[in-house]
Coordinates of C-alpha atoms in Angstrom, one line a residue:
X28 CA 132.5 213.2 179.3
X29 CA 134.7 212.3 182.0
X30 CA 138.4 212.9 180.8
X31 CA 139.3 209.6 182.3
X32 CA 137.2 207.7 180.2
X33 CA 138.1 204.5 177.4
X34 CA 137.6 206.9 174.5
X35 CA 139.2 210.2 175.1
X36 CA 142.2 207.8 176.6
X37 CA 141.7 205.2 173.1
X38 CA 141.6 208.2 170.9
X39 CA 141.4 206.7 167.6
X40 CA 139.2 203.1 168.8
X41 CA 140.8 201.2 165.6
X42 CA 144.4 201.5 167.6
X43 CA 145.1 199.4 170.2
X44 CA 148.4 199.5 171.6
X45 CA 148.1 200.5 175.0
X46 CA 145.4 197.8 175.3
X47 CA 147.9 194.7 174.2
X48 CA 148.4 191.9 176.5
X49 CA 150.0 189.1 176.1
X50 CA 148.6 186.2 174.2
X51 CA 146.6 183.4 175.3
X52 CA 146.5 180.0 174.3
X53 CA 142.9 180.4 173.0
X54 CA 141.9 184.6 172.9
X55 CA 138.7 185.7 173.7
X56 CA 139.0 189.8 173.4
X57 CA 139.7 192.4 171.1
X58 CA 143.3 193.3 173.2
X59 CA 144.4 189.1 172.8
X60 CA 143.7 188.9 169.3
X61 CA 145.3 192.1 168.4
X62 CA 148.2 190.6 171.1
X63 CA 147.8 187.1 169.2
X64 CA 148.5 188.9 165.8
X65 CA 151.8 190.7 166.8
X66 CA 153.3 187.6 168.5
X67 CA 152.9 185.8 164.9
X68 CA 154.0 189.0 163.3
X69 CA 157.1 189.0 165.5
X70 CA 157.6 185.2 164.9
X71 CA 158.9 185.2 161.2
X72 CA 160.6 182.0 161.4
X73 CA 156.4 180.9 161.6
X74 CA 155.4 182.8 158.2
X75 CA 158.2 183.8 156.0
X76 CA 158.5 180.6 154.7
X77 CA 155.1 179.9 153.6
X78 CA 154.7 183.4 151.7
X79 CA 154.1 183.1 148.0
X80 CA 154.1 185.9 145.2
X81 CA 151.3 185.3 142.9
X82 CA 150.6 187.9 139.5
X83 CA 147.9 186.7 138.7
X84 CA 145.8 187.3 142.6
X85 CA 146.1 188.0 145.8
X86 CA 147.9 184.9 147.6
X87 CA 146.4 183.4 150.9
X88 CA 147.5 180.7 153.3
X89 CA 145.5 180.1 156.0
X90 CA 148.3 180.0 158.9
X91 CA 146.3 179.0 162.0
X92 CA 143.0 178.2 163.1
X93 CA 141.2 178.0 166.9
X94 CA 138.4 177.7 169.1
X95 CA 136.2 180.5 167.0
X96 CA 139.0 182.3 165.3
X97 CA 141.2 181.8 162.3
X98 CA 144.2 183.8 160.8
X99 CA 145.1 184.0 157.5
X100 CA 148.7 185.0 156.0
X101 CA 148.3 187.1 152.5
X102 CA 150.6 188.4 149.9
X103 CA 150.0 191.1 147.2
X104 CA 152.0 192.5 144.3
X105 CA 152.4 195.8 143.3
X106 CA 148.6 196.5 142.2
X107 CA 146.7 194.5 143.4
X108 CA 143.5 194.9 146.0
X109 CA 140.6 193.1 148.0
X110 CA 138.2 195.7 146.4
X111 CA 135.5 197.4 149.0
X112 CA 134.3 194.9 151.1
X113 CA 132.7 193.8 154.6
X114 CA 133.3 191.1 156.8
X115 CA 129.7 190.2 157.7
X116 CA 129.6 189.2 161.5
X117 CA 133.2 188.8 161.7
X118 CA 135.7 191.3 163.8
X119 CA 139.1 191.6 162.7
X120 CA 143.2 192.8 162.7
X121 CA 145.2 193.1 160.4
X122 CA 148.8 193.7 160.6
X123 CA 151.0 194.4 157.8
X124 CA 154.2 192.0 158.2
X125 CA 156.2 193.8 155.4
X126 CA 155.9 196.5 152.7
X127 CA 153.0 198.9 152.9
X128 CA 149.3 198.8 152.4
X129 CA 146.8 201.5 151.8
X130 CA 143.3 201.1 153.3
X131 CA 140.5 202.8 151.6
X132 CA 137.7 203.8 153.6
X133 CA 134.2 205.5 152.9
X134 CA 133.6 208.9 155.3
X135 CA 131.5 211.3 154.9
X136 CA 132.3 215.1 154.6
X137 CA 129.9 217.9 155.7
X138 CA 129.4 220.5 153.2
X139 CA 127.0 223.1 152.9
X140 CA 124.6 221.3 156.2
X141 CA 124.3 218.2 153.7
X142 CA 126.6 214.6 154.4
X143 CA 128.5 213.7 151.2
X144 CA 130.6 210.3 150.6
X145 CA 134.6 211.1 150.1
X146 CA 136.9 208.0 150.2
X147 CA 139.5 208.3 153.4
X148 CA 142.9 206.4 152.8
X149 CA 145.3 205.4 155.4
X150 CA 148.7 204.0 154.5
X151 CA 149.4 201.3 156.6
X152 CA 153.8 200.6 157.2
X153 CA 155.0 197.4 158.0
X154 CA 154.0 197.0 161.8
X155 CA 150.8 198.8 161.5
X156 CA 148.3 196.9 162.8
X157 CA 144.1 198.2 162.8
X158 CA 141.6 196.6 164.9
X159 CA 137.8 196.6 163.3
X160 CA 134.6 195.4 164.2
X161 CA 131.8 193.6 162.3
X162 CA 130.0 195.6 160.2
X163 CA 133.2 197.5 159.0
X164 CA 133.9 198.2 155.3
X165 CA 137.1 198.9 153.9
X166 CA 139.3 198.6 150.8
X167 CA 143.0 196.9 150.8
X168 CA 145.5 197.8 148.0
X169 CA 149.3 197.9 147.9
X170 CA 149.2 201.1 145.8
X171 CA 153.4 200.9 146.5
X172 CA 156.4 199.9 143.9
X173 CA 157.3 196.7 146.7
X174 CA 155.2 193.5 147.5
X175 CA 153.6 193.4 150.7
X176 CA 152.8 190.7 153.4
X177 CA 149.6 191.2 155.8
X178 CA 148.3 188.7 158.7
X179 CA 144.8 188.9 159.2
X180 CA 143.1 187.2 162.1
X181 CA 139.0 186.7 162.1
X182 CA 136.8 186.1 164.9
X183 CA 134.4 184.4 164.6
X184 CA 135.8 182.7 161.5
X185 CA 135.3 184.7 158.0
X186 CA 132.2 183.0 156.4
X187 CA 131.4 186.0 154.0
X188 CA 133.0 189.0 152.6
X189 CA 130.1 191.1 151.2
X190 CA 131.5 193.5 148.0
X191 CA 130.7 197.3 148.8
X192 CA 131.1 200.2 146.1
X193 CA 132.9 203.4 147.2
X194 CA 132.9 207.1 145.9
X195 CA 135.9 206.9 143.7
X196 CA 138.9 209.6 145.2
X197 CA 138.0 213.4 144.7
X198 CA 134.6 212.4 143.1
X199 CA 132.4 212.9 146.2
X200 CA 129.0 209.9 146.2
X201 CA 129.9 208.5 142.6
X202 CA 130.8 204.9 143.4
X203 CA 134.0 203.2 142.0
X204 CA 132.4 200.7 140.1
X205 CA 135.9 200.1 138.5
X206 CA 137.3 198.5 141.6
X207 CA 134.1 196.7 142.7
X208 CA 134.5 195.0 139.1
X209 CA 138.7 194.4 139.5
X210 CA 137.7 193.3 143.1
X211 CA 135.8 190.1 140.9
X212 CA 138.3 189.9 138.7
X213 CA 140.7 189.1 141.2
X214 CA 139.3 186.8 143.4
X215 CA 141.8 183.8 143.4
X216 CA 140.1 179.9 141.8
X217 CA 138.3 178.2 144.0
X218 CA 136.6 181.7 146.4
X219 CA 132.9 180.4 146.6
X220 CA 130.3 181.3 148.5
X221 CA 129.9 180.9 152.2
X222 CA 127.9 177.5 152.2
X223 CA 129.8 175.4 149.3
X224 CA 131.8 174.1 151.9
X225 CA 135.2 176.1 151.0
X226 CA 137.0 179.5 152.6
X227 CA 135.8 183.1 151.5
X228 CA 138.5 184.8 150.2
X229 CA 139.8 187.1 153.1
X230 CA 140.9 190.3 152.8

């Protein structure tokens, strides 16, 4: 591989720093939404006003929508998660506004010449954001003592957030079917799905 290439310079391809450019009025790639993102993030007279702390689930406010794209301001308490989930078609970034989040992920370890299913977490600080494409799966908690604020912008649109199962930690393929089930539990009134004319829950 040429040492000048996008991937040995991108390193890990879920950060995207070096790649930011300033925002356009209507984005259209990866590097303008993740730009798009930390402008709002840096803009707190936009946001901290609307942000609500709800016990009960995860609060959401959808803060901004355009041509093919829509961002979405969440909250979560001590405790609470998405659970494992996909985003269907949808690419997205999320960037943690304040607190810190942990994001679960499924990887798989090579033991013994045979692939097995270990949960990866990654704590996410405020300021952190992570690019991912459609197709990814992961798991949002606030597994911290503080509340915590995340921006999420979608593109295209969220229209479907498709519950996943995960090997619980330390417990290799066995899936967590005790977050898939706290994951339902927690899914604010009025998430229906894609098609009965309201938001899915985003996450």
């Amino acid at each position: 591989m040429n040492s000048d290439s996008d991937l040995q310079i991108a390193g890990d391809l879920f950060e995207v720093e070096h790649l930011l450019l300033p925002p356009r009025e209507h984005p259209g790639t990866v590097a303008e939404f993740a730009g798009l993102a930390r402008s709002i993030a840096a803009d707190r007279d936009m946001w901290e006003h609307l942000v609500r702390y709800d016990a009960a689930s995860r609060w959401y406010h959808r803060l901004r929508t355009g041509p093919g794209y829509e961002v979405w301001l969440l909250s979560w308490v001590p405790g609470q998660g998405s659970g494992p989930h996909g985003h269907g078609r949808s690419a997205g970034v999320l960037t943690v506004l304040a607190g810190e989040l942990t994001e679960r992920t499924e990887g798989t370890k090579r033991a013994e010449g045979a692939g097995r299913a270990e949960r990866a977490d990654r704590a996410l600080a405020a300021g952190t954001q992570r690019v991912y494409p459609p197709g990814y799966a992961h798991e949002v908690v606030n597994a911290s003592l503080e509340p915590a604020v995340s921006l999420h912008v979608y593109y295209p649109g969220l229209t479907e957030m498709p519950m996943r199962t995960f090997p619980a930690a330390g417990h290799g393929a066995r899936a967590d079917t005790a977050a898939a089930a706290e994951a339902g539990a927690q899914a604010p009134a009025g998430a229906v799905a894609p098609g009965a004319g309201q938001a899915v829950v985003p996450g």
